[in-house]
XYZ file of C-alpha atoms in Angstrom:
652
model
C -168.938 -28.994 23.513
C -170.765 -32.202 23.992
C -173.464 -31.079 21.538
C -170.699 -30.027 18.780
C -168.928 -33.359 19.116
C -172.682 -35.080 18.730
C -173.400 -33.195 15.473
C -170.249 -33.546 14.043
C -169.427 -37.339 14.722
C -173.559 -37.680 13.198
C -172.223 -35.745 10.209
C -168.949 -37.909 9.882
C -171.023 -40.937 9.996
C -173.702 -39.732 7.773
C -171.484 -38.668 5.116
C -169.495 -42.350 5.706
C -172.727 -44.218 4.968
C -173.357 -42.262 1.683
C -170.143 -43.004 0.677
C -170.771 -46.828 1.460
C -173.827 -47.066 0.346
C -175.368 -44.429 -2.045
C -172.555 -43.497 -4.086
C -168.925 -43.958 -3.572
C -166.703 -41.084 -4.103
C -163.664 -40.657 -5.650
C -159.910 -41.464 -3.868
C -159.381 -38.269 -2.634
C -162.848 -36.523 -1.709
C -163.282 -39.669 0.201
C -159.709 -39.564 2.277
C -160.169 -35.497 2.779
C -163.215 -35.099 3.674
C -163.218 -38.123 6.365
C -159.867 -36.315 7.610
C -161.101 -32.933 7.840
C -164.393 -34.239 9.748
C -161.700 -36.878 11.972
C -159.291 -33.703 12.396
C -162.339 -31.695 14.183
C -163.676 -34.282 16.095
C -159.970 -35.173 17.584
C -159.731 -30.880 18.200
C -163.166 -31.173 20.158
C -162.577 -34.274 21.942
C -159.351 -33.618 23.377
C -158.320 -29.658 24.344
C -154.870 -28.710 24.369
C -154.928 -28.046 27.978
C -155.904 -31.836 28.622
C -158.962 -33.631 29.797
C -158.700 -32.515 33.555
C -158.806 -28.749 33.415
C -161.157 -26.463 31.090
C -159.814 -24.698 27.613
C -159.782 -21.232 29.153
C -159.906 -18.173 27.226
C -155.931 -19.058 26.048
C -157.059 -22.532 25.423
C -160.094 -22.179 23.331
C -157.843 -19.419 20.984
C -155.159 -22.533 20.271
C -158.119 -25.075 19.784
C -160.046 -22.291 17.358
C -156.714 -22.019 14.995
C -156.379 -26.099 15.180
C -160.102 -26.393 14.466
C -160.018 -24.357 11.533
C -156.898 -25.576 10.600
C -157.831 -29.694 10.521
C -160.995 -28.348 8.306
C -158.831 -26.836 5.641
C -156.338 -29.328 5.047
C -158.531 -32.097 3.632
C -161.121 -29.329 2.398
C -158.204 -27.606 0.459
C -157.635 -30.615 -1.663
C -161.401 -31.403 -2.520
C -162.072 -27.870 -3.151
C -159.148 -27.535 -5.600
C -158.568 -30.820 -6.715
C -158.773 -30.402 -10.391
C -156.005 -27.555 -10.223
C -153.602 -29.648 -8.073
C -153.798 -32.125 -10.276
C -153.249 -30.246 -13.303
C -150.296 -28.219 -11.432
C -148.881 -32.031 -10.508
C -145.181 -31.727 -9.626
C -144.821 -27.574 -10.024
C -146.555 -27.011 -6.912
C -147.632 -23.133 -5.974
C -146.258 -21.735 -3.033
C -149.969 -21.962 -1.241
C -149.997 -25.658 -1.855
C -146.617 -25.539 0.068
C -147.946 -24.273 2.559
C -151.187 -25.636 3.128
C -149.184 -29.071 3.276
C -147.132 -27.433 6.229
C -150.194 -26.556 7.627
C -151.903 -30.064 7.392
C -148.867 -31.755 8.441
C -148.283 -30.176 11.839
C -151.991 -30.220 12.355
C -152.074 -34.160 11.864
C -149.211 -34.485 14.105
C -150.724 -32.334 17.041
C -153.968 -34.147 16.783
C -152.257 -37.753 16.597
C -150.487 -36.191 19.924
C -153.439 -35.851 21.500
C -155.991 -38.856 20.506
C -152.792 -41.409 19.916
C -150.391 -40.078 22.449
C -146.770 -38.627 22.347
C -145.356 -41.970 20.878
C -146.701 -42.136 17.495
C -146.157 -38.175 16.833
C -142.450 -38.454 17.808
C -141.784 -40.963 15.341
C -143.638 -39.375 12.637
C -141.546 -36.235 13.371
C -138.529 -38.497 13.310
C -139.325 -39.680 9.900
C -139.662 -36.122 8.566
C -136.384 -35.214 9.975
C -134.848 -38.251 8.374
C -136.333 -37.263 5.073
C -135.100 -33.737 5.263
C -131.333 -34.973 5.775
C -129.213 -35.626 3.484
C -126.499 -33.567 1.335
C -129.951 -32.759 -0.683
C -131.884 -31.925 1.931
C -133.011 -28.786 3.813
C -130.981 -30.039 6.874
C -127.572 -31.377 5.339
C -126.024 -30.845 8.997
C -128.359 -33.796 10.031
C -127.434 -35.754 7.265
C -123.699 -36.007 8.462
C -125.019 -37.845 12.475
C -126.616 -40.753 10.115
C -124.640 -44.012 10.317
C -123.700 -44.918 6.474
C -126.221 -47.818 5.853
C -128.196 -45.461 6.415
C -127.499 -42.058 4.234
C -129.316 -40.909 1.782
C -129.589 -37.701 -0.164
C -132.430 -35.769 1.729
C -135.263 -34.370 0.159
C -136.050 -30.785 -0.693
C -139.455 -29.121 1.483
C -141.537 -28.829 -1.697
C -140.528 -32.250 -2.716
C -141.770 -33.501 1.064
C -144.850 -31.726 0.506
C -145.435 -33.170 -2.841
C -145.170 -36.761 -0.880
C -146.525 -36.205 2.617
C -149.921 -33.806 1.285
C -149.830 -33.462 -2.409
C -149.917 -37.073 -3.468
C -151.919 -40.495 -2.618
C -148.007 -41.975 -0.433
C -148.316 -40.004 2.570
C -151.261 -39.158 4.626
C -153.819 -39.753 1.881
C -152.234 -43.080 1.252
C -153.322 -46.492 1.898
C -153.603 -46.539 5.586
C -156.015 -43.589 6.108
C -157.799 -44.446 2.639
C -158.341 -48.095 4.165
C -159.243 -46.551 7.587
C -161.847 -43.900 5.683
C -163.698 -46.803 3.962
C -163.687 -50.387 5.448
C -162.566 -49.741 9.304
C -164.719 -46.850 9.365
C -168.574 -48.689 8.247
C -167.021 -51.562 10.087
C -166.347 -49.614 13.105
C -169.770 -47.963 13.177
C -171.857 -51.655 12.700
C -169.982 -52.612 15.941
C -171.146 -48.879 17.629
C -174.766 -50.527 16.236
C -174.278 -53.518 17.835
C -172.782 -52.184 21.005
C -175.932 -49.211 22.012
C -178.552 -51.802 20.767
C -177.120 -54.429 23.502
C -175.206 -57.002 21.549
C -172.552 -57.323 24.349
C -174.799 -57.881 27.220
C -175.688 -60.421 24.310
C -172.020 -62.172 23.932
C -171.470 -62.219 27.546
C -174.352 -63.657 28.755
C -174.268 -66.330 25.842
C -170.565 -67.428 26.425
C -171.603 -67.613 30.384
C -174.115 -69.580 30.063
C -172.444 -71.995 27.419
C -168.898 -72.358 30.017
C -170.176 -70.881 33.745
C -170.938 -74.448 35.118
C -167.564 -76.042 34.102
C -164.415 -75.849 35.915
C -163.259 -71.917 35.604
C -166.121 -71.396 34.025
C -166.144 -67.373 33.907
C -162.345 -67.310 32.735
C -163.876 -69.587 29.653
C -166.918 -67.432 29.581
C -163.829 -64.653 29.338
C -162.550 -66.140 26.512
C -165.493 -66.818 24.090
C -167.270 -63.505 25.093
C -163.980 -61.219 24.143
C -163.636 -63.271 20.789
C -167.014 -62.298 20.130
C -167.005 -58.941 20.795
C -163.041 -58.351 20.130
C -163.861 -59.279 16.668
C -165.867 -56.300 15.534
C -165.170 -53.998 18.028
C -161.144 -53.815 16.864
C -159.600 -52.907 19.818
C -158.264 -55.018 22.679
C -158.072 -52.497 25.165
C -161.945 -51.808 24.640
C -162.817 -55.627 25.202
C -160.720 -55.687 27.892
C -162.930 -52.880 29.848
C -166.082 -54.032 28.013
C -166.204 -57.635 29.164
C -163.595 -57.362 31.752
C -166.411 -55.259 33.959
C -168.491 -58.505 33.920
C -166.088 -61.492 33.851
C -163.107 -60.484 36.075
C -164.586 -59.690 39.517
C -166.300 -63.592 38.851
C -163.015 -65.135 38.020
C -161.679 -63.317 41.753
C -164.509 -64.531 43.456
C -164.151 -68.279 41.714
C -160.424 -68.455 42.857
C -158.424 -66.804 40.361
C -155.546 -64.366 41.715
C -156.179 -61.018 41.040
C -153.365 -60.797 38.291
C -154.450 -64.123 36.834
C -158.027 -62.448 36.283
C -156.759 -59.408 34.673
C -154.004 -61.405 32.936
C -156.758 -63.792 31.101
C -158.845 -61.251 30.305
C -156.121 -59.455 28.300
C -154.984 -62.265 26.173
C -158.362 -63.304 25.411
C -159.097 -59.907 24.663
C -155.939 -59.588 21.964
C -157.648 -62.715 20.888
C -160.428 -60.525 19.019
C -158.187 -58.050 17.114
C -156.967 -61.737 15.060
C -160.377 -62.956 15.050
C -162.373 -62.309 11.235
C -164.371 -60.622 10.034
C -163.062 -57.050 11.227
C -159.645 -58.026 13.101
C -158.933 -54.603 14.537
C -158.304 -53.416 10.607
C -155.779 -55.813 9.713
C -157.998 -57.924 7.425
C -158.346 -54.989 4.903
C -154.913 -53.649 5.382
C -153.618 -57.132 4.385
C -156.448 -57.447 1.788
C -155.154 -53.899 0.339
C -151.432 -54.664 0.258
C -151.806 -57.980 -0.657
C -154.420 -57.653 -3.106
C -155.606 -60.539 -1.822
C -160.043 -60.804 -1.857
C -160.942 -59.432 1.868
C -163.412 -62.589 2.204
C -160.412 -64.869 1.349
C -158.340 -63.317 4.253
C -161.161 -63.816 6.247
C -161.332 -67.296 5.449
C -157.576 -68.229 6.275
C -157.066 -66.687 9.167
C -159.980 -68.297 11.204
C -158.082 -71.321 11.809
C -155.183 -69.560 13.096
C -157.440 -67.387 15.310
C -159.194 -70.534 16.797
C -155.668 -71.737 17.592
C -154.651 -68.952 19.617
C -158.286 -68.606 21.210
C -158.223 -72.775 22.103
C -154.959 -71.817 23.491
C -155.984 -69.425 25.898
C -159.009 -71.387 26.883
C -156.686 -74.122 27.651
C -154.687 -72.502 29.772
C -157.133 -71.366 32.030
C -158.601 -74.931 32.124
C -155.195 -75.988 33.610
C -155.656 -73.447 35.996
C -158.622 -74.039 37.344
C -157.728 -78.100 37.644
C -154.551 -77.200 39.119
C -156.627 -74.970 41.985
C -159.587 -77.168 42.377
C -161.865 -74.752 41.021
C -165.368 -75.510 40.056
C -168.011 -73.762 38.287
C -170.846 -71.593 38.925
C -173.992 -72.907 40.430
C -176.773 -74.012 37.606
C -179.457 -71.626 39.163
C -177.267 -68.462 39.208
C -176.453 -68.755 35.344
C -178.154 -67.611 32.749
C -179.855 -69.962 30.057
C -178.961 -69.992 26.641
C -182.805 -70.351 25.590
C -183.429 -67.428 27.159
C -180.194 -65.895 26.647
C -181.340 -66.217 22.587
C -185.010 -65.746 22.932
C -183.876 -62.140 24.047
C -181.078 -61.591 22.025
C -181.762 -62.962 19.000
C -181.810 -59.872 16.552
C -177.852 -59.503 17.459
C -177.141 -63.232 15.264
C -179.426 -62.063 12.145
C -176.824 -58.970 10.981
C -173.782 -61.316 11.337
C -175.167 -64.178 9.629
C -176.164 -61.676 6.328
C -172.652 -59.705 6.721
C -170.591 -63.247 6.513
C -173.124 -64.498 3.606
C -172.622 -60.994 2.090
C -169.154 -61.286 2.105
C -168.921 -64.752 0.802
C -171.385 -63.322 -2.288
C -168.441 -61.092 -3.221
C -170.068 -57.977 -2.216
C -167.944 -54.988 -1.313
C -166.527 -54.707 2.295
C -168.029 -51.141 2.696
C -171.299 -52.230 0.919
C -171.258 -55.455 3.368
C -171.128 -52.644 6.289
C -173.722 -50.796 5.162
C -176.128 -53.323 4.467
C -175.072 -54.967 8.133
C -176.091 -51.708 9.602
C -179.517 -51.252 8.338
C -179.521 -54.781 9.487
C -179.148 -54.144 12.935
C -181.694 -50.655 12.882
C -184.308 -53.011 10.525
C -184.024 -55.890 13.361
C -184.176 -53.574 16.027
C -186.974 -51.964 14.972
C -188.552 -55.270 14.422
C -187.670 -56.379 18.179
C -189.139 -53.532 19.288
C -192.751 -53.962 17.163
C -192.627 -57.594 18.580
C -191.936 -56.730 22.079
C -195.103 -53.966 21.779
C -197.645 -56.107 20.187
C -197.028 -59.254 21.101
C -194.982 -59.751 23.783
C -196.168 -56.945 26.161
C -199.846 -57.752 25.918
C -199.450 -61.315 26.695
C -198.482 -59.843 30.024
C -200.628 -57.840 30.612
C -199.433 -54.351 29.591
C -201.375 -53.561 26.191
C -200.356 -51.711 23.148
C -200.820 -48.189 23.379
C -199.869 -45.095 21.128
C -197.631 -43.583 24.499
C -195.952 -46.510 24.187
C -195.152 -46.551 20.347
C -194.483 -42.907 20.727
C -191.662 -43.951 23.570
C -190.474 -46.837 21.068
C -190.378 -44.587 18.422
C -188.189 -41.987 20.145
C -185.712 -44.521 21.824
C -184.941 -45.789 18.659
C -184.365 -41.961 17.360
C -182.062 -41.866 19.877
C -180.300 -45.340 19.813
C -179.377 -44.585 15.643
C -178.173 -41.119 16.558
C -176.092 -42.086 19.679
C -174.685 -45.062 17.528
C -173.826 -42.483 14.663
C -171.978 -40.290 16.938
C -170.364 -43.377 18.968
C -168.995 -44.645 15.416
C -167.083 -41.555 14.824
C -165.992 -41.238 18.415
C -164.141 -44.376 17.923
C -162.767 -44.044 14.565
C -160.388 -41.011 15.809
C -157.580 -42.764 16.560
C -157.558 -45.239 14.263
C -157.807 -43.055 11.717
C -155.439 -40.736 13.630
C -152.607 -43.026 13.817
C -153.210 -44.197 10.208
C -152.463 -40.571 8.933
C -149.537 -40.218 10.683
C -148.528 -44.010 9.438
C -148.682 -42.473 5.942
C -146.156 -40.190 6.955
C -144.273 -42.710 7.593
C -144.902 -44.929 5.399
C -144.174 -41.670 2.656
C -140.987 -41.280 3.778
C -139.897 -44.953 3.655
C -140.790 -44.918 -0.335
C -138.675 -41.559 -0.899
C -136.015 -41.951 0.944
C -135.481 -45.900 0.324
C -135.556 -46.611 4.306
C -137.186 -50.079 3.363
C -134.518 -51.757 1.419
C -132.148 -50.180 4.196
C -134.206 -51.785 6.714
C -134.842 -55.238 4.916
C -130.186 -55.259 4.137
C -129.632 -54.740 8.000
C -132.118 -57.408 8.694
C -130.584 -59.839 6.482
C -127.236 -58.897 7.947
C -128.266 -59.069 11.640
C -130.215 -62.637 10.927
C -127.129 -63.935 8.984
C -129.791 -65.221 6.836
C -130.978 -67.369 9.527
C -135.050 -67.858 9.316
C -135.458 -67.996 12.945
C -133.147 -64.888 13.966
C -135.069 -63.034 11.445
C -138.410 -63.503 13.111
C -136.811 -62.915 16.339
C -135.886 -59.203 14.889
C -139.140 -58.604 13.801
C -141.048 -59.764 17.098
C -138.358 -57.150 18.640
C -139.012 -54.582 16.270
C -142.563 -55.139 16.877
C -142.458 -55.194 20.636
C -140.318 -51.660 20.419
C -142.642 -50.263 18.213
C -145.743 -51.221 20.434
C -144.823 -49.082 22.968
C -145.591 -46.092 21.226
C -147.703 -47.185 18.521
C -150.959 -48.197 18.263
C -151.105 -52.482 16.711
C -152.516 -51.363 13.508
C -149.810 -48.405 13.147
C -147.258 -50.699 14.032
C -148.561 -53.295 11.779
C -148.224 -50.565 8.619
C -144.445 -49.589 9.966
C -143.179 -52.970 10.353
C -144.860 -54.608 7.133
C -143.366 -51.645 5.224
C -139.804 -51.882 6.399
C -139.426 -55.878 7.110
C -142.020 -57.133 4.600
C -139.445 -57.128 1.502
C -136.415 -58.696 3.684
C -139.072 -61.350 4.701
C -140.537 -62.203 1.028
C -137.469 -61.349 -0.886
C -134.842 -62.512 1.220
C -136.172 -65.598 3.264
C -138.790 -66.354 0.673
C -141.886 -66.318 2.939
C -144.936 -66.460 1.212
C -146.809 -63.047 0.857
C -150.226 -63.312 2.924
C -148.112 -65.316 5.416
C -145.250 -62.385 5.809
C -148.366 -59.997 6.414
C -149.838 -62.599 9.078
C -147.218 -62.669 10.895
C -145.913 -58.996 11.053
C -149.981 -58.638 12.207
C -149.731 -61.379 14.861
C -146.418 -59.638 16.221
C -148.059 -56.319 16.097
C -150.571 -57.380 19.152
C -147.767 -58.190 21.416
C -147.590 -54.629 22.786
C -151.044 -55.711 24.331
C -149.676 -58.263 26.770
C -145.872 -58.298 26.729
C -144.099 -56.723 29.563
C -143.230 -53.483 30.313
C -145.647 -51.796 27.996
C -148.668 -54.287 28.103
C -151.906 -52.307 27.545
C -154.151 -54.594 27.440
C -152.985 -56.209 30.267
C -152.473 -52.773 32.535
C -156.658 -51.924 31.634
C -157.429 -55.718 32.772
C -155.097 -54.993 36.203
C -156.835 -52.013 36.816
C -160.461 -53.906 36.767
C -158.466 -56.312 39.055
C -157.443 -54.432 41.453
C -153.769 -55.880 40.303
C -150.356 -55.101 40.266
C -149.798 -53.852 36.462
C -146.485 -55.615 36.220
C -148.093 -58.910 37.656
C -150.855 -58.745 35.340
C -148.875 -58.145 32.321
C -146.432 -61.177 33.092
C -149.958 -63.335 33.228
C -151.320 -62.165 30.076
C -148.091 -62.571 28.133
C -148.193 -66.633 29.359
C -152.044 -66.963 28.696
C -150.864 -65.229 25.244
C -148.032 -67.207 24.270
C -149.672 -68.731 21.321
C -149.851 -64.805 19.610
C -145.578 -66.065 19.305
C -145.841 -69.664 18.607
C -148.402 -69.702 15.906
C -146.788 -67.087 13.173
C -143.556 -69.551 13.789
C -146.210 -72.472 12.729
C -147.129 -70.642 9.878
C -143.862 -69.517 8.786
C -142.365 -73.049 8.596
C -145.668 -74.734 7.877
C -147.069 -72.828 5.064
C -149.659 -75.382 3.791
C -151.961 -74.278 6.913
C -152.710 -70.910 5.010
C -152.017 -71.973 1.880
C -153.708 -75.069 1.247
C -152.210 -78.264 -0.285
C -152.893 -81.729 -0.677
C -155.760 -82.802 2.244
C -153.808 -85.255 4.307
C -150.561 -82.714 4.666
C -152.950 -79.879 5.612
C -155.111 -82.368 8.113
C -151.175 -83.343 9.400
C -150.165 -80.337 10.073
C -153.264 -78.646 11.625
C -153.016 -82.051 14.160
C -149.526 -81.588 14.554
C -150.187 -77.784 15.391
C -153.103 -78.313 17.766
C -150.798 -81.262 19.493
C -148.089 -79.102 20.179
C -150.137 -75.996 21.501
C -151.587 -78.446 23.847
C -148.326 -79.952 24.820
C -146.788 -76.690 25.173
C -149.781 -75.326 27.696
C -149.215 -78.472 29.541
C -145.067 -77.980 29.809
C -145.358 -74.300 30.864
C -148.350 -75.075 33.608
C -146.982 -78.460 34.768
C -150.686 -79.998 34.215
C -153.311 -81.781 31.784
C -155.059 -84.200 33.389
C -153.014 -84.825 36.272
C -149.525 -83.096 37.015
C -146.547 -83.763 34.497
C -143.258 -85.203 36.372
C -140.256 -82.674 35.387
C -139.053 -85.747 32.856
C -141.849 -85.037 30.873
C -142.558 -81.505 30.944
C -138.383 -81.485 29.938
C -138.753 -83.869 26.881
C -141.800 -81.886 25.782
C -139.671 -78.603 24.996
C -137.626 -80.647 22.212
C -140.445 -82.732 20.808
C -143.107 -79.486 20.285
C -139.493 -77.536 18.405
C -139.763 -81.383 16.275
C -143.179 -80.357 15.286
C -142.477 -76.780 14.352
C -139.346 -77.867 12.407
C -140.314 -78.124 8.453
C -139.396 -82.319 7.782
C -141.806 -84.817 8.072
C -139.212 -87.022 9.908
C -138.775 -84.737 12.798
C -142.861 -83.958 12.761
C -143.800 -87.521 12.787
C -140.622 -88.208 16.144
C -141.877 -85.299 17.725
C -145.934 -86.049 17.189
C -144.817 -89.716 18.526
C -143.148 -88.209 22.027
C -145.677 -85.868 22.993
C -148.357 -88.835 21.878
C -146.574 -91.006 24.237
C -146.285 -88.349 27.002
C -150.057 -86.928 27.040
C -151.090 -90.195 27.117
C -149.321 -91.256 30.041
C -150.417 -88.143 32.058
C -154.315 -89.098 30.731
C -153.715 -92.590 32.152
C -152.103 -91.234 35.539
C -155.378 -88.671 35.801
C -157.707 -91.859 34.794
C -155.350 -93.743 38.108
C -156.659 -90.988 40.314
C -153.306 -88.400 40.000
C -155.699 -85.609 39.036
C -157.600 -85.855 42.445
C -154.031 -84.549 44.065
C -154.070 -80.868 43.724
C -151.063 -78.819 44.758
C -152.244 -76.222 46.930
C -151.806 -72.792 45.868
C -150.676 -74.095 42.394
């Protein structure tokens, strides 16, 4: 089994490269063929009868029929292609079927790489379709609250949308997920069996480890690394959590405060450029906005939320008296580069690739040669040069070793690649089925009416919906899923309605998307980080959702402050990034009771209303509430300059 899932992740890979690289194939031999290979792999990887007891004889008959199954229903469409499309609309009863086929297959393997969540509401929205006085379930049609009604859709006119046509599961989300997120995905699988996190880890450590909390800092700049083109919080979390939590318990940290940090600065990487968990080439895709410009305007944002973090755990550890780790037991960042150097080469050329214009899937597969081409280079310099000067000369044994670890190192990272593109890709199938049945049955507009209704066309209400919606819809999906769902159903009420800018609509149903990562009860990134810790899940997940709250505070920023992603005259944009960082800072300060000395309640109260003066959009409120929080950060620097910040409160 482990050798099948080997060959066929190498395949998946290969045949992703090509397509990147050699020559791009059309819509839909791209999309079904990378499902097919995705549906197999997801068959392989996880057997019906779980991941704690073998297939059996009964077992490995239900896995055979959903093996062959998930190859034919993207192989049935690139083998007949030409004939569907000529047959467009009058399908044959074998096309019918075969979309029957794929559907149910896509659900049952979204079951078991997603979880139950994301399949239930996929099976929801095919219900939904299917009622209606139209529909092949009319009785189902009659339960449905009026807003609500529609006229239900016909099975061969579900088919036609779900399988037949480019708005269901070949839509957007799994094309975006076969192209960018995939080579994406893969360069971090590069980066990731050639070292490159030992890499980030060791160079944010040795950058923060001697200052106060230093390995909560270290925390924070080694998950933004890595978060940002690995895609997943819940992988950073486990990845760098290994190495930086058990130092932040042994520093002083509680255990739930270690996890807690972790998972926010973790969830910092999915909003971090250039890969963003898939969310930059979503947005880039429905916005038809350049990917590079996205890129662009959502670093400040990301460095907002990441400062945010780091400055809460900097009150922290001046609150506990915390210091940092000894000089001689850190690494050095000389050394930490002279080692690790060949890691910095493939992100300078992607970035400078991207700003060239070049393709996002031609960036990734120029970024992964890259990484072999530098690896291999290491690897020649470490032989010839490096080995003999001590002592250990070149040899042909030892080129012949070279040689065959790197053999191994591109295949592992081929099969890695794929591994870890199953349930993204996964959950983006299943998001076209929902996303398919939003455009025929109309569920967006009903969506986007009740909003307005609920909000009584209040801004702020509005948001407050969608930061629900998105917390409800985090619980069973994964962010980018949810991030499709909501931007599908809320987007319009949010542009149309409230008239928020485009890209800034998208930002923020993104931002919201993440919260499902740290905000009680269903915080995963915060439940991987508390079991690391050796923490109480709930405990943890109430600490990451305060070390995250800038993931809430900084879409309502954008929202009402629009000239921080869309540009405008210099000094407004230099005013309001000031007045942004200001109020993050005095916010962190409020909620911890600290900056450079403890705040006296009369402060921390008057800060509340004077950060809400920044957020609010007229200058006269900006410039009253910059002018209070002035006055009140300055008097706490002065009290810490008077000695305040020597007094500690124990246990704080």
């Amino acid at each position: 089994m482990a050798i099948a899932v080997f060959l066929v992740g190498i395949a998946l890979s290969l045949f992703q490269l090509y397509g990147a690289g050699i020559e791009p194939l059309g819509l839909f031999y791209q999309r079904t063929i990378h499902l097919s290979f995705i549906l197999v792999l997801a068959f392989l990887i996880f057997p019906v009868t779980g991941g704690e007891r073998p297939r059996g004889p009964l077992g490995w008959a239900v896995d055979a029929v959903f093996l062959a199954a998930g190859a034919a229903s993207g192989g049935y469409i690139a083998w007949n292609l030409d004939a569907i499309i000529n047959r467009a609309g009058f399908w044959s009863q074998t096309d019918i079927w075969m979309g029957i086929l794929a559907t149910v297959t896509v659900l049952e393997a979204c079951r078991r790489a997603v979880g139950l969540g994301m399949t239930v509401i996929g099976l929801v929205a095919i219900l939904y379709a299917l009622a209606g006085s139209r529909g092949e379930l009319p009785w189902l049609g009659e339960w449905l609250p009026g807003i609500m009604e529609h006229r239900g859709a016909s099975l061969e006119r579900l088919v036609g949308q779900l399988y037949l046509g480019q708005e269901g599961i070949f839509g957007l989300p799994l094309g975006v997920a076969a192209t960018y997120v995939f080579i994406f995905v893969l360069f971090g699988a590069f980066l990731e069996v050639t070292g490159a996190g030992k890499f980030f880890i060791d160079l944010a450590y040795a950058a923060t480890g001697k200052r106060p909390g230093g390995p909560a800092k270290a925390a924070v700049l080694a998950s933004a690394g890595m978060g940002s083109i690995s895609g997943s919080a819940i992988a950073n979390v486990v990845t760098t959590g290994a190495f930086t939590i058990p130092l932040m318990k042994r520093l002083g940290y509680r255990r739930a405060q270690a996890g807690g940090i972790e998972a926010a600065a973790s969830t910092g990487g999915q909003i971090t450029p250039p890969l963003m968990g898939a969310g930059a080439f979503l947005i880039s895709e429905y916005t038809r906005i350049p990917y590079i410009d996205i890129v662009v305007l959502a670093i400040f944002p990301a460095v907002l939320y990441l400062g945010t973090v780091y400055l809460f755990v900097h009150i922290v550890a001046m609150k506990r008296g915390m210091e940092g780790v000894p000089q001689d037991e850190l690494p050095r960042v000389a050394r930490v580069m002279a080692d690790g150097w060949q890691f910095v080469i493939p992100l300078f050329l992607l970035v400078w690739l991207l700003v060239n214009n070049l393709s996002p899937m031609r960036v990734g597969f120029w970024a992964i040669l890259t990484v072999i081409g530098v690896a291999g280079l290491r690897a020649c310099l470490d032989i010839f040069v490096f080995e003999p000067r001590a002592g250990r000369p070149a040899s042909l044994e030892r080129v012949k070793e070279a040689l065959a670890g790197g053999v191994r190192m591109i295949l592992g990272a081929l099969a890695l690649g794929a591994r870890n593109a199953v349930a993204v890709s996964m959950a983006c199938a299943v998001a076209g089925i929902i996303v398919g049945v939003v455009g025929l049955t109309g569920l967006g507009l009903k969506f986007s009416s009740m909003m307005v209704a609920f909000s009584g066309g209040n801004m702020l209400l509005a948001l407050i919906l969608v930061l629900i919606a998105s917390l409800v819809l985090g619980m069973g999906l994964p962010v980018t899923a949810a991030y499709i769902v909501l931007i599908v159903l809320v987007g319009p009420a949010l542009t149309e309605e409230f008239g928020v800018p485009l890209l800034i609509a998208h930002l923020v149903v993104f931002w919201y998307s993440q919260d499902s990562n740290v905000t009680p009860p269903i915080a995963l990134a915060g439940f991987a980080g508390a079991a690391i810790a050796g923490a109480k899940p709930l405990d943890t997940s109430v600490q990451a959702w305060k070390f995250a709250k800038g993931l809430y505070l900084i879409p309502l920023f954008m929202v009402y402050n629009p000239e921080i992603i869309q540009g405008g005259p210099v000094p407004l944009v230099l005013w309001t990034g000031l007045t942004a960082v200001l109020a993050l800072i005095a916010f962190a300060a409020a909620i911890e009771g600290w900056l450079f000395a403890p705040m006296d309640p009369v402060s921390r109260l008057v800060a509340v209303p004077a950060t809400v003066g920044l957020f609010y959009p007229d200058i006269r409120m900006e410039i009253a509430g910059a002018a209070a929080l002035a006055v009140i950060l300055g008097w706490n620097w002065w009290q810490g300059r008077r000695g305040a910040g020597q007094v500690r409160p124990s246990g704080a």
